[in-house]
Coordinates of C-alpha atoms and ligand atoms in Angstrom, one line a residue:
Chain A
M1 CA -12.5 47.1 68.1
P2 CA -11.5 49.5 71.0
R3 CA -14.2 49.1 73.6
I4 CA -15.5 50.5 76.7
V5 CA -16.9 48.1 79.3
I6 CA -19.7 49.8 81.2
E7 CA -21.0 48.4 84.4
L8 CA -24.6 49.6 84.3
T9 CA -25.4 48.4 87.8
N10 CA -23.9 46.3 90.6
R11 CA -27.3 44.9 91.4
C12 CA -28.0 41.3 90.3
N13 CA -30.9 38.8 90.2
L14 CA -28.6 36.0 91.1
S15 CA -26.2 35.4 94.0
C16 CA -23.6 33.1 92.5
Q17 CA -21.2 31.3 94.9
H18 CA -18.2 32.6 93.0
C19 CA -19.2 36.2 92.9
F20 CA -17.5 38.6 95.3
S21 CA -20.2 40.4 97.3
G22 CA -19.5 43.9 95.9
R23 CA -20.8 42.7 92.5
H24 CA -24.2 41.3 93.4
G25 CA -24.7 42.8 96.9
G26 CA -24.7 46.4 95.7
N27 CA -27.5 48.8 95.1
T28 CA -25.9 51.3 92.6
D29 CA -27.1 52.2 89.1
L30 CA -24.9 54.2 86.8
P31 CA -26.4 57.6 86.3
L32 CA -27.7 58.0 82.8
A33 CA -25.9 61.4 82.6
I34 CA -22.6 59.5 82.9
L35 CA -23.5 57.2 80.1
D36 CA -24.4 60.3 77.9
H37 CA -21.1 61.8 78.9
V38 CA -19.2 58.7 77.7
L39 CA -21.2 58.4 74.5
A40 CA -20.5 62.0 73.6
E41 CA -16.8 61.8 74.0
A42 CA -15.6 58.2 73.5
G43 CA -16.0 58.2 69.7
L44 CA -13.6 61.0 69.4
L45 CA -11.0 58.9 71.1
G46 CA -11.5 56.0 68.7
F47 CA -13.9 53.8 70.7
D48 CA -16.7 52.3 68.7
F49 CA -18.0 49.4 70.9
I50 CA -19.7 49.4 74.3
A51 CA -19.9 46.2 76.3
F52 CA -22.5 46.3 79.1
T53 CA -21.9 44.4 82.2
G54 CA -23.1 44.3 85.8
G55 CA -24.3 42.9 88.3
D56 CA -26.7 42.0 85.6
P57 CA -27.2 44.7 83.0
T58 CA -30.8 43.6 82.5
V59 CA -31.8 44.7 86.0
Y60 CA -30.6 48.2 85.3
R61 CA -33.5 50.6 85.8
H62 CA -32.8 52.4 82.5
F63 CA -31.9 49.4 80.5
A64 CA -34.0 50.2 77.4
D65 CA -33.0 53.9 77.6
A66 CA -29.3 52.9 77.7
L67 CA -29.5 50.8 74.6
A68 CA -31.5 53.4 72.7
R69 CA -28.9 56.1 73.6
T70 CA -26.0 53.8 72.7
S71 CA -27.5 52.9 69.3
Q72 CA -28.4 56.5 68.6
A73 CA -24.9 57.6 69.3
G74 CA -23.7 55.2 66.6
F75 CA -21.9 52.6 68.8
Q76 CA -22.0 48.9 68.4
F77 CA -22.8 47.1 71.6
G78 CA -22.8 43.8 73.4
M79 CA -23.7 42.7 76.9
V80 CA -22.7 40.0 79.3
T81 CA -25.7 38.6 81.2
N82 CA -26.7 35.6 83.3
G83 CA -29.7 35.2 81.0
Q84 CA -32.3 35.0 83.8
N85 CA -34.2 38.1 82.5
F86 CA -33.7 37.5 78.8
K87 CA -37.2 36.4 78.1
M88 CA -38.3 39.8 79.2
V89 CA -35.7 42.0 77.6
Y90 CA -35.0 40.4 74.2
P91 CA -37.7 42.6 72.5
V92 CA -35.6 45.7 73.5
L93 CA -32.5 44.1 72.0
L94 CA -34.4 43.4 68.7
E95 CA -35.3 47.1 68.5
H96 CA -31.5 47.8 68.2
R97 CA -30.6 44.8 66.2
D98 CA -28.4 46.8 63.8
H99 CA -26.2 47.9 66.6
L100 CA -26.2 44.7 68.6
N101 CA -23.0 42.8 68.1
V102 CA -23.4 39.9 70.5
V103 CA -25.1 38.8 73.7
T104 CA -22.8 36.8 76.0
F105 CA -24.3 34.4 78.4
S106 CA -22.5 33.3 81.5
V107 CA -22.8 29.5 81.6
D108 CA -20.7 27.8 84.3
G109 CA -20.9 24.2 83.3
A110 CA -22.2 22.0 80.6
T111 CA -24.8 20.4 82.9
E112 CA -27.7 21.7 85.0
S113 CA -26.1 20.4 88.2
S114 CA -22.7 22.0 87.9
H115 CA -24.1 25.3 86.6
D116 CA -26.8 25.4 89.3
K117 CA -24.3 24.5 92.0
L118 CA -22.6 27.9 91.4
R119 CA -25.4 30.0 90.2
G120 CA -28.5 28.7 91.9
K121 CA -31.5 26.4 91.3
N122 CA -33.1 26.6 87.8
S123 CA -30.6 29.1 86.6
F124 CA -29.3 26.7 83.9
R125 CA -32.8 26.2 82.6
R126 CA -33.4 29.9 82.3
V127 CA -30.1 30.6 80.5
M128 CA -30.8 27.7 78.1
Q129 CA -34.2 29.2 77.4
A130 CA -32.4 32.5 76.7
A131 CA -30.1 30.7 74.2
S132 CA -33.1 29.1 72.5
I133 CA -34.7 32.5 72.1
C134 CA -31.5 33.7 70.4
M135 CA -31.6 30.7 68.1
F136 CA -35.2 31.4 67.1
K137 CA -34.9 35.1 66.8
D138 CA -31.5 35.1 65.2
I139 CA -29.8 37.1 67.9
P140 CA -26.0 36.5 67.9
F141 CA -24.8 35.1 71.1
S142 CA -21.7 33.6 72.7
I143 CA -20.9 31.9 76.0
N144 CA -18.5 32.7 78.8
M145 CA -17.5 30.0 81.3
V146 CA -15.5 30.6 84.5
V147 CA -13.4 27.5 85.2
T148 CA -13.6 26.4 88.8
R149 CA -12.7 23.2 90.7
N150 CA -16.4 22.2 90.3
N151 CA -16.7 22.5 86.5
Q152 CA -13.1 22.1 85.3
H153 CA -13.9 18.7 83.7
E154 CA -16.6 20.1 81.6
V155 CA -14.8 22.4 79.2
A156 CA -15.0 20.1 76.2
E157 CA -18.6 19.3 76.9
L158 CA -19.5 23.0 77.2
A159 CA -17.8 23.7 73.8
E160 CA -19.9 20.9 72.3
L161 CA -23.1 22.3 73.9
A162 CA -22.4 25.8 72.7
A163 CA -21.8 24.5 69.1
H164 CA -25.2 22.6 69.3
L165 CA -26.9 25.7 70.4
G166 CA -25.5 27.8 67.6
S167 CA -23.3 30.0 69.8
R168 CA -20.7 32.0 68.0
G169 CA -18.1 30.7 70.4
V170 CA -17.0 30.1 74.0
R171 CA -14.6 32.1 76.1
F172 CA -13.2 30.3 79.1
G173 CA -11.7 32.4 81.9
H174 CA -10.1 31.6 85.2
L175 CA -11.8 32.4 88.4
M176 CA -10.9 35.9 89.7
H177 CA -9.7 35.4 93.2
S178 CA -11.8 36.2 96.2
P179 CA -12.0 35.2 99.9
I180 CA -15.3 33.4 99.2
T181 CA -14.1 31.2 96.4
T182 CA -10.8 30.4 98.2
A183 CA -12.7 29.4 101.3
D184 CA -15.0 27.3 99.2
G185 CA -12.1 25.5 97.6
Q186 CA -13.1 26.6 94.0
D187 CA -9.6 27.9 93.0
L188 CA -7.4 25.8 90.9
S189 CA -3.6 25.6 91.6
S190 CA -1.3 26.9 88.9
E191 CA -0.6 23.3 87.7
E192 CA -4.3 22.6 87.5
R193 CA -4.9 25.9 85.6
K194 CA -2.2 25.0 83.1
R195 CA -3.8 21.6 82.5
V196 CA -7.1 23.2 81.7
E197 CA -5.4 25.8 79.5
A198 CA -3.8 22.9 77.5
E199 CA -7.2 21.3 77.1
I200 CA -8.7 24.6 75.9
A201 CA -5.8 25.1 73.5
D202 CA -6.6 21.7 72.1
L203 CA -10.3 22.7 71.7
Q204 CA -9.2 25.8 69.9
R205 CA -7.6 23.7 67.2
N206 CA -10.5 21.2 66.9
S207 CA -13.8 22.8 67.8
A208 CA -16.3 23.8 65.2
I209 CA -16.8 27.2 66.8
A210 CA -14.5 29.9 68.0
I211 CA -12.9 29.0 71.4
A212 CA -11.0 31.7 73.3
M213 CA -9.3 31.9 76.7
G214 CA -10.0 35.2 78.5
P215 CA -7.1 37.1 80.0
G216 CA -5.4 35.7 83.1
Y217 CA -3.9 32.5 81.6
F218 CA -0.3 31.5 82.1
T219 CA 1.8 33.5 79.6
D220 CA 5.3 35.0 79.0
S221 CA 3.7 37.9 77.4
L222 CA 3.8 40.9 79.8
F223 CA 0.8 42.8 78.3
P224 CA -1.5 40.1 76.9
C225 CA -4.9 41.7 77.3
A226 CA -6.9 44.5 75.8
P227 CA -6.8 46.8 78.9
L228 CA -3.0 46.7 79.1
Q229 CA -2.9 47.6 75.4
M230 CA -5.4 50.4 75.9
Q231 CA -7.9 48.7 73.7
E232 CA -10.4 48.4 76.5
V233 CA -11.3 50.7 79.4
N234 CA -13.8 50.2 82.2
V235 CA -16.5 52.5 83.7
D236 CA -17.9 51.2 86.9
C237 CA -21.5 51.8 88.1
H238 CA -20.3 54.7 90.3
G239 CA -19.1 56.5 87.2
N240 CA -15.4 55.8 87.8
L241 CA -13.1 55.2 84.9
T242 CA -11.0 52.2 86.1
K243 CA -8.1 50.2 84.8
C244 CA -10.0 46.9 84.1
C245 CA -13.3 45.2 84.8
H246 CA -11.5 42.2 86.3
L247 CA -10.1 44.3 89.1
S248 CA -13.1 46.6 89.6
G249 CA -14.7 46.2 92.9
H250 CA -12.0 43.8 94.3
G251 CA -10.1 44.6 97.4
S252 CA -11.0 46.9 100.3
P253 CA -12.4 50.4 99.6
K254 CA -9.0 51.7 100.7
T255 CA -7.2 49.9 97.9
Q256 CA -8.8 51.2 94.8
R257 CA -5.7 52.4 93.1
D258 CA -7.1 51.1 89.8
V259 CA -9.7 53.9 89.9
I260 CA -8.5 56.6 87.6
G261 CA -11.1 59.3 88.1
N262 CA -14.9 59.9 88.4
L263 CA -16.7 61.0 85.3
A264 CA -19.0 63.2 87.3
E265 CA -15.9 65.3 88.2
I266 CA -13.7 65.1 85.1
T267 CA -14.3 64.7 81.4
F268 CA -13.9 61.3 79.8
G269 CA -11.1 62.7 77.7
E270 CA -9.2 63.8 80.9
A271 CA -9.8 60.5 82.6
Y272 CA -8.6 58.7 79.5
R273 CA -5.4 60.8 79.4
R274 CA -4.7 59.9 83.0
L275 CA -5.3 56.2 82.3
V276 CA -2.8 56.3 79.4
A277 CA -0.2 57.9 81.8
E278 CA -1.0 55.4 84.5
N279 CA -0.7 52.5 82.0
D280 CA 2.7 53.7 80.9
V281 CA 3.9 53.6 84.5
F282 CA 2.4 50.1 84.9
R283 CA 4.1 48.9 81.8
E284 CA 7.5 50.3 82.7
T285 CA 7.3 48.8 86.3
K286 CA 6.3 45.4 85.0
M287 CA 9.1 45.3 82.4
R288 CA 11.5 46.3 85.2
H289 CA 10.3 43.6 87.5
H290 CA 10.5 41.1 84.8
A291 CA 14.0 42.1 83.7
S292 CA 15.3 42.0 87.3
G293 CA 14.4 38.4 87.6
Q294 CA 11.8 39.1 90.3
F295 CA 8.9 37.2 88.7
D296 CA 7.6 34.2 90.4
E297 CA 5.0 31.6 89.2
T298 CA 2.0 33.7 90.0
D299 CA 3.3 36.7 88.0
Y300 CA 2.9 34.7 84.8
F301 CA -0.8 34.7 85.5
P302 CA -1.3 38.4 84.6
C303 CA -4.4 39.0 86.6
W304 CA -2.5 37.9 89.7
Y305 CA 0.3 40.3 88.8
C306 CA -2.3 43.1 88.5
S307 CA -4.0 42.2 91.7
R308 CA -0.8 42.5 93.6
Y309 CA 0.3 45.6 91.8
Y310 CA -3.0 47.3 92.8
S311 CA -2.8 46.0 96.4
K312 CA -5.9 43.8 96.2
L313 CA -4.5 40.8 98.0
D314 CA -4.6 41.7 101.6
W315 CA -7.4 39.2 102.3
L316 CA -5.0 36.4 101.3
R317 CA -3.1 36.9 104.6
S318 CA -5.9 35.6 106.7
T319 CA -6.9 32.5 104.6
E320 CA -5.8 29.0 105.1
P321 CA -2.4 28.3 103.5
N322 CA -2.8 28.0 99.7
V323 CA -0.7 28.2 96.5
W324 CA -1.6 31.7 95.6
Q325 CA -0.1 33.2 98.8
L326 CA 3.1 33.2 96.9
A327 CA 1.7 36.4 95.3
L328 CA 1.9 38.1 98.7
R329 CA 5.7 38.4 98.8
Chain B
M1 CA -47.3 3.6 68.8
T2 CA -50.2 4.7 66.6
I3 CA -51.3 8.3 67.0
D4 CA -55.0 8.9 67.0
T5 CA -57.5 11.3 68.6
S6 CA -57.3 9.6 72.0
T7 CA -53.5 10.0 72.2
K8 CA -52.1 12.3 74.9
V9 CA -48.8 14.1 74.3
V10 CA -46.8 14.8 77.4
P11 CA -43.9 17.3 77.3
H12 CA -40.6 15.6 78.3
N13 CA -39.2 16.7 81.6
D14 CA -36.1 18.0 79.9
T15 CA -38.0 20.1 77.4
L16 CA -37.9 23.8 78.0
F17 CA -40.9 25.7 76.6
T18 CA -40.5 29.5 76.2
Q19 CA -43.5 31.6 75.3
L20 CA -42.4 34.7 73.4
H21 CA -44.0 38.2 73.3
D22 CA -45.4 37.9 69.8
G23 CA -47.3 34.7 70.4
E24 CA -44.5 32.5 69.0
A25 CA -42.7 30.1 71.3
V26 CA -39.6 27.9 71.3
L27 CA -38.8 24.4 72.6
L28 CA -35.4 23.1 73.6
H29 CA -34.5 19.7 74.9
L30 CA -31.8 19.9 77.6
E31 CA -30.2 16.6 76.9
T32 CA -30.5 16.1 73.1
H33 CA -30.4 19.9 72.4
A34 CA -33.3 19.3 69.9
Y35 CA -34.8 22.7 69.2
Y36 CA -38.1 23.7 67.7
G37 CA -39.6 27.0 66.9
L38 CA -43.4 27.3 67.2
N39 CA -45.6 29.7 65.3
E40 CA -48.6 31.1 67.1
T41 CA -50.9 28.2 66.2
A42 CA -48.3 25.6 67.2
A43 CA -47.6 27.4 70.5
R44 CA -51.4 27.3 71.2
I45 CA -51.4 23.5 70.4
W46 CA -48.5 23.0 72.8
Q47 CA -50.3 24.8 75.6
L48 CA -53.4 22.7 75.1
L49 CA -51.3 19.5 75.0
S50 CA -49.5 20.6 78.2
D51 CA -52.9 21.1 79.9
G52 CA -53.4 17.3 79.4
L53 CA -55.9 17.4 76.5
T54 CA -56.0 14.4 74.0
L55 CA -55.3 15.2 70.4
G56 CA -59.0 14.9 69.7
E57 CA -59.8 17.4 72.4
V58 CA -57.1 19.8 71.1
C59 CA -58.7 19.6 67.6
C60 CA -62.1 20.5 69.0
Q61 CA -60.7 23.4 70.9
L62 CA -58.8 24.7 67.9
Q63 CA -61.9 24.5 65.8
S64 CA -63.7 26.7 68.2
E65 CA -60.8 29.3 68.1
F66 CA -59.9 29.2 64.5
D67 CA -61.9 28.9 61.3
V68 CA -60.5 25.6 60.0
G69 CA -61.9 22.3 58.8
D70 CA -62.0 19.0 60.8
A71 CA -59.7 17.0 58.6
E72 CA -57.2 19.7 58.0
I73 CA -56.8 20.4 61.7
L74 CA -56.5 16.8 62.7
Q75 CA -53.8 16.2 60.0
Y76 CA -51.9 19.3 61.3
V77 CA -52.1 18.3 65.0
V78 CA -51.1 14.7 64.3
A79 CA -48.1 15.7 62.2
F80 CA -47.0 18.1 64.9
A81 CA -47.2 15.4 67.6
E82 CA -45.3 13.0 65.4
E83 CA -42.5 15.4 64.8
L84 CA -42.2 16.4 68.5
S85 CA -42.2 12.7 69.4
T86 CA -39.4 11.9 66.9
T87 CA -37.2 14.6 68.4
K88 CA -38.0 13.3 71.9
L89 CA -39.4 16.7 72.9
V90 CA -42.6 14.8 74.0
E91 CA -43.7 11.4 75.1
L92 CA -46.9 9.9 73.8
S93 CA -49.4 8.0 75.9
C94 CA -52.9 6.6 75.4
Ligands
SF4_1 S1 -24.6 36.8 87.6 FE1 -22.6 37.7 87.7 S2 -22.8 39.6 89.0 FE2 -24.6 38.3 89.3 S3 -24.2 37.1 91.1 FE3 -23.6 35.9 89.4 S4 -21.4 36.3 89.0 FE4 -22.2 37.9 90.3
SF4_2 S1 -6.4 42.2 85.7 FE1 -4.6 43.0 84.5 S2 -4.0 41.2 83.3 FE2 -6.1 40.8 84.0 S3 -7.4 41.5 82.3 FE3 -7.2 43.2 83.8 S4 -5.5 44.4 83.1 FE4 -5.4 42.4 82.0

């Protein structure tokens, strides 16, 4: 399903330790006119799914309106949420049940203590309440977990918890780098990442529910993710069409080369055409780097490759020595 | 433990109660993951039990709110308490 990820807002009702400040420290809501603009044009380009993100999408001022417009335009939709507001917003989701594909809850640990350590006191209880509402009201949901030093030993336990709760599946993802998480010691080394990935691969074979690993895992494949295959594009809360939600907001304001164009200034079709051209250049460059034997360990973690390609790693120069500084070469 | 009108039913610390918009509610035990959907009447009983009322007091209260007979309501409330206790969503005390 070709999808558009839409960041409805960069405001958030949590302040997670592993979140880079631009995500939850902002105060921007996507203008509804931009959403209309996307909904009017995206279908013509083959997109049929909208994934809402944030910040937290449920704090978006026009949340109900956004869902109504999306359903009315005939799109299927899903959203990623921390679950804290779910008790308030689930009736709105039920109104659009026919178009709702899945709600994804961010759960960063199988236990209250590990989740709350990253996401704040009582946040585990509230996201579990959200899951229980989904069970009772038959709302399809899944779980995302970001693997950190703090919760790396809980992947199997989380898969078990998810299965008990009736989750459709779990998607594990590596922590996207940031000065905060590095300073906090939450990053895993490449060897530690590979160990966790092997455990997740094992779970994929043995779990009762669908287990997936989000993009960013160690791989020989040069274009392993939906954005690099043009199956997913990202619109940030400022109305920019950008390369990928994983990169969006990272780096200094001067290094936003992943921003393709603003939808208040150009049509979605034009922005998409530019993105396709940009992606062709990216692919050629990456293939050339690889063929010339210039790849190092970090390049096989594709999000690190992208982060360097889009010049989002300057902050690494001023941190304590760590394994990922290899990516600075 | 025998359940009678003097029994108190105390929600377990790890039981999450979520009141929903339509009057229904849902319980989830954080450790055992036991899960229980409550209709409007059961949600009301849960609230009264959480307020510290004994099963007998809950029955009196429900009779004043709903048009149901003595025996019928006691049977319902006791069965409810037993089921919640079996799934460890509550603890019983005298
Ligand atoms: S819920 Fe998401 S956006 Fe909000 S602070 Fe946490 S990680 Fe950041
Ligand atoms: S950062 Fe690059 S590799 Fe990672 S998901 Fe985005 S496009 Fe794919």
